[in-house]
Structures are given as structure tokens and as C-alpha cells.
Short mmCIF file of C-alpha atoms in Angstrom, two decimals:
data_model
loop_
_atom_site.label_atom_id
_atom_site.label_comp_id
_atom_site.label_asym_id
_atom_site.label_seq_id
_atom_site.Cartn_x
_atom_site.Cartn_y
_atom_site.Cartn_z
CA UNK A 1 0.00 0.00 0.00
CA UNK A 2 1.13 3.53 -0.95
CA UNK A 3 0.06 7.18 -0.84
CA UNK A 4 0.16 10.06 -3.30
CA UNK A 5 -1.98 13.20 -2.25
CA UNK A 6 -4.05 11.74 0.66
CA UNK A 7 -5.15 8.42 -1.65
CA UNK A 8 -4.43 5.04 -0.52
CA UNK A 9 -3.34 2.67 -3.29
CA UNK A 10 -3.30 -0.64 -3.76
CA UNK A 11 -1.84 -3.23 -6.80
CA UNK A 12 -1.86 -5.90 -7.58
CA UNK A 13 -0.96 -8.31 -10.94
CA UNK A 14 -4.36 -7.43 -12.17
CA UNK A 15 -5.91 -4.03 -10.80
CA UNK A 16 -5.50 -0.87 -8.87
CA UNK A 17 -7.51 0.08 -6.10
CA UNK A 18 -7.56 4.24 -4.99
CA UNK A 19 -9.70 5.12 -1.73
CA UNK A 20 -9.12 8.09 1.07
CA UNK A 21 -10.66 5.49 3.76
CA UNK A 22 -7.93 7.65 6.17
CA UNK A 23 -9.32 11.46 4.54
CA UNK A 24 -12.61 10.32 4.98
CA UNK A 25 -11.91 9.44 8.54
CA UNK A 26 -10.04 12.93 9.02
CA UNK A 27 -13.31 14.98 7.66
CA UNK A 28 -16.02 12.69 9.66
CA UNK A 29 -13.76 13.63 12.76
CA UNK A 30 -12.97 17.58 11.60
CA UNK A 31 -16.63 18.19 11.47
CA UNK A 32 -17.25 15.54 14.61
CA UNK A 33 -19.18 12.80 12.95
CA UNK A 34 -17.01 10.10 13.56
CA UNK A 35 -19.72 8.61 16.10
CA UNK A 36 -22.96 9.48 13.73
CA UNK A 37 -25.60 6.81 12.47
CA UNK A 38 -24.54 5.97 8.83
CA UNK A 39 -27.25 5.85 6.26
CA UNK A 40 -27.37 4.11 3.23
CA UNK A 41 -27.87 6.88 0.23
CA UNK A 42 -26.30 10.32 0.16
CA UNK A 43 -29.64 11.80 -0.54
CA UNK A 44 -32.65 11.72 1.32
CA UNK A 45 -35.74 10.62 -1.02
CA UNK A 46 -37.71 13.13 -3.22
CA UNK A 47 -35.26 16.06 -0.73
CA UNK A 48 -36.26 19.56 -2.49
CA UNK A 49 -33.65 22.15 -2.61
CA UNK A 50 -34.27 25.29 -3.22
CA UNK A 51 -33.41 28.90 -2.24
CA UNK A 52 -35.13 30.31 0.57
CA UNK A 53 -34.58 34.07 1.90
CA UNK A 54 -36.09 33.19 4.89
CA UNK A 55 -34.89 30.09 5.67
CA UNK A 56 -32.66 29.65 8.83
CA UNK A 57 -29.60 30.20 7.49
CA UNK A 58 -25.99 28.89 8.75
CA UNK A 59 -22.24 29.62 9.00
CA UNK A 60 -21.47 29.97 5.51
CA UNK A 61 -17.44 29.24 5.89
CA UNK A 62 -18.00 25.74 7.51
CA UNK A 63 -20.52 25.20 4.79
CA UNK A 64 -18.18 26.11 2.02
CA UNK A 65 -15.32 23.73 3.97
CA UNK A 66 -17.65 20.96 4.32
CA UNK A 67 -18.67 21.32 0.55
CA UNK A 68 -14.57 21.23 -0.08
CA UNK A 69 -13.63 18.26 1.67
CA UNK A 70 -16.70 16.34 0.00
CA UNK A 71 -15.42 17.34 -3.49
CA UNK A 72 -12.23 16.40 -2.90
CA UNK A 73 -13.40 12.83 -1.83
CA UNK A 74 -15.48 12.54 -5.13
CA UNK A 75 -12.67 11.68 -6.50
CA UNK A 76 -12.43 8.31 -5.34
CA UNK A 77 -16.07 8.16 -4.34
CA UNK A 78 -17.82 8.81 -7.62
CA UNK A 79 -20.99 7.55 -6.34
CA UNK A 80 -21.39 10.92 -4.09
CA UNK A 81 -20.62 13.27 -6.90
CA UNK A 82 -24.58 14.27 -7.65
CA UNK A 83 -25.20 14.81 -4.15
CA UNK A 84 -22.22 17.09 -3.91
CA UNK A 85 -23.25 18.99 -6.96
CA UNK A 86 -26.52 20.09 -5.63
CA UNK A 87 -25.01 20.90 -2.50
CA UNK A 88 -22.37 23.00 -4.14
CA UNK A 89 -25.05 25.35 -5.86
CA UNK A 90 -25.66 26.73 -2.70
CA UNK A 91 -22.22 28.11 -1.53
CA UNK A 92 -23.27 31.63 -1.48
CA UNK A 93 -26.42 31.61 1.00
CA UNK A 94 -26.44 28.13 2.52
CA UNK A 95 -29.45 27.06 5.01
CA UNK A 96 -29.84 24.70 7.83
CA UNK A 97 -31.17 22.36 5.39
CA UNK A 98 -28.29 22.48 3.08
CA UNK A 99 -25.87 21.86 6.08
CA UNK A 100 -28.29 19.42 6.93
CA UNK A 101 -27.98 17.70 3.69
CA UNK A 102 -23.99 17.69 3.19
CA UNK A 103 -24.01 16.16 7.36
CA UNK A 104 -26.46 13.36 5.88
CA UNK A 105 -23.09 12.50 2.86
CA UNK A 106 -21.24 12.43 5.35
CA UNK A 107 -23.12 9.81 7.27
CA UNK A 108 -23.52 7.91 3.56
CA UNK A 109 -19.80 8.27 4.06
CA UNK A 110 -18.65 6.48 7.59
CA UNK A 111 -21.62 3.85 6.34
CA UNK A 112 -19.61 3.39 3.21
CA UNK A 113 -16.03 3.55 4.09
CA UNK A 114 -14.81 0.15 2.85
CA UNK A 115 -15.72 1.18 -0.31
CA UNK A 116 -12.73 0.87 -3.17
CA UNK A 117 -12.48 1.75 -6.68
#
């Protein structure tokens, strides 16, 4: 097993396997997940997002981090990418339910660690 920029990788005779199993750990933990419930989908069913002036709205820099780290892990976890993408469109006025959202990858994430590619 070897590392180049924060991705474990692993050959053999036939393949090559690239996860961030450790990164993922490190952002679960930054953002103090590491002891949430996992679920099994990054998105919550029929979830509406939209832009709402009134709704309660949240820190916008640990939004914009969150939203970071998650991109940076799509690229060994292409399976999250959509969800990301959604949640990125909201970097410049994020809500409690957009922070609520990118927490809810992030517990599709510590359910779906083991997860190479």
C-alpha cells in the first residue's frame, strides 16, 4: 500500500484500487461525525432544494469547507458526486437544510467507508 496526495493505493498483478478510507476518517472527525448513524444513500428521497430568503440560514465558511472536503473525496467516491453537486449550488447563501444535507453524505460516508475503486 502507498500514498500520493491523501489516496491510498493498492496493486496488484491485475488491478488498482484508490480510496481516502484515512481522509474520509479525518473529515467525519474535523466536522465531529465520527460517532454518527450511517445511512445508506447520500440523498434523502424526493429532498427539495431550493433557495429560501427566509430560511434559517448557517455559518457559511463551515458550509463552504464541508462542501470542499466532500469534493475532494469525489474523486475516489464517484458515487457521491450528484449529491455534492446540488449541494455545491448553494455556496453563497447556505441554510440549515443544506448543512443538513452535506451532514447526511457524510453519514452515507462512515456507512460506506470500505468502499474501493
Amino acid at each position: 500500500m502507498s500514498y500520493f496526495l491523501g489516496m491510498e493505493i493498492h496493486q496488484d498483478r491485475q488491478r488498482i484500487f484508490i480510496c481516502q478510507r484515512k481522509y474520509a476518517n479525518e473529515i467525519l472527525n474535523k466536522f465531529g461525525m465520527e460517532n454518527c448513524e450511517p445511512v445508506s444513500t447520500p440523498l434523502a428521497l424526493n429532498e427539495k432544494f431550493i433557495k429560501e430568503d427566509e430560511a434559517d440560514k448557517v455559518d457559511g465558511s463551515v458550509y463552504i469547507s464541508l462542501v470542499g472536503c466532500l469534493l475532494y473525496l469525489t474523486a475516489t467516491r464517484p458515487e457521491i458526486m450528484y449529491a455534492v453537486n446540488l449541494l455545491s449550488r448553494f455556496i453563497q447563501s447556505p441554510s440549515e437544510l443544506h448543512f443538513k444535507a452535506a451532514k447526511r453524505v457524510l453519514r452515507y460516508v462512515k456507512g460506506s467507508n470500505e468502499l474501493r475503486f
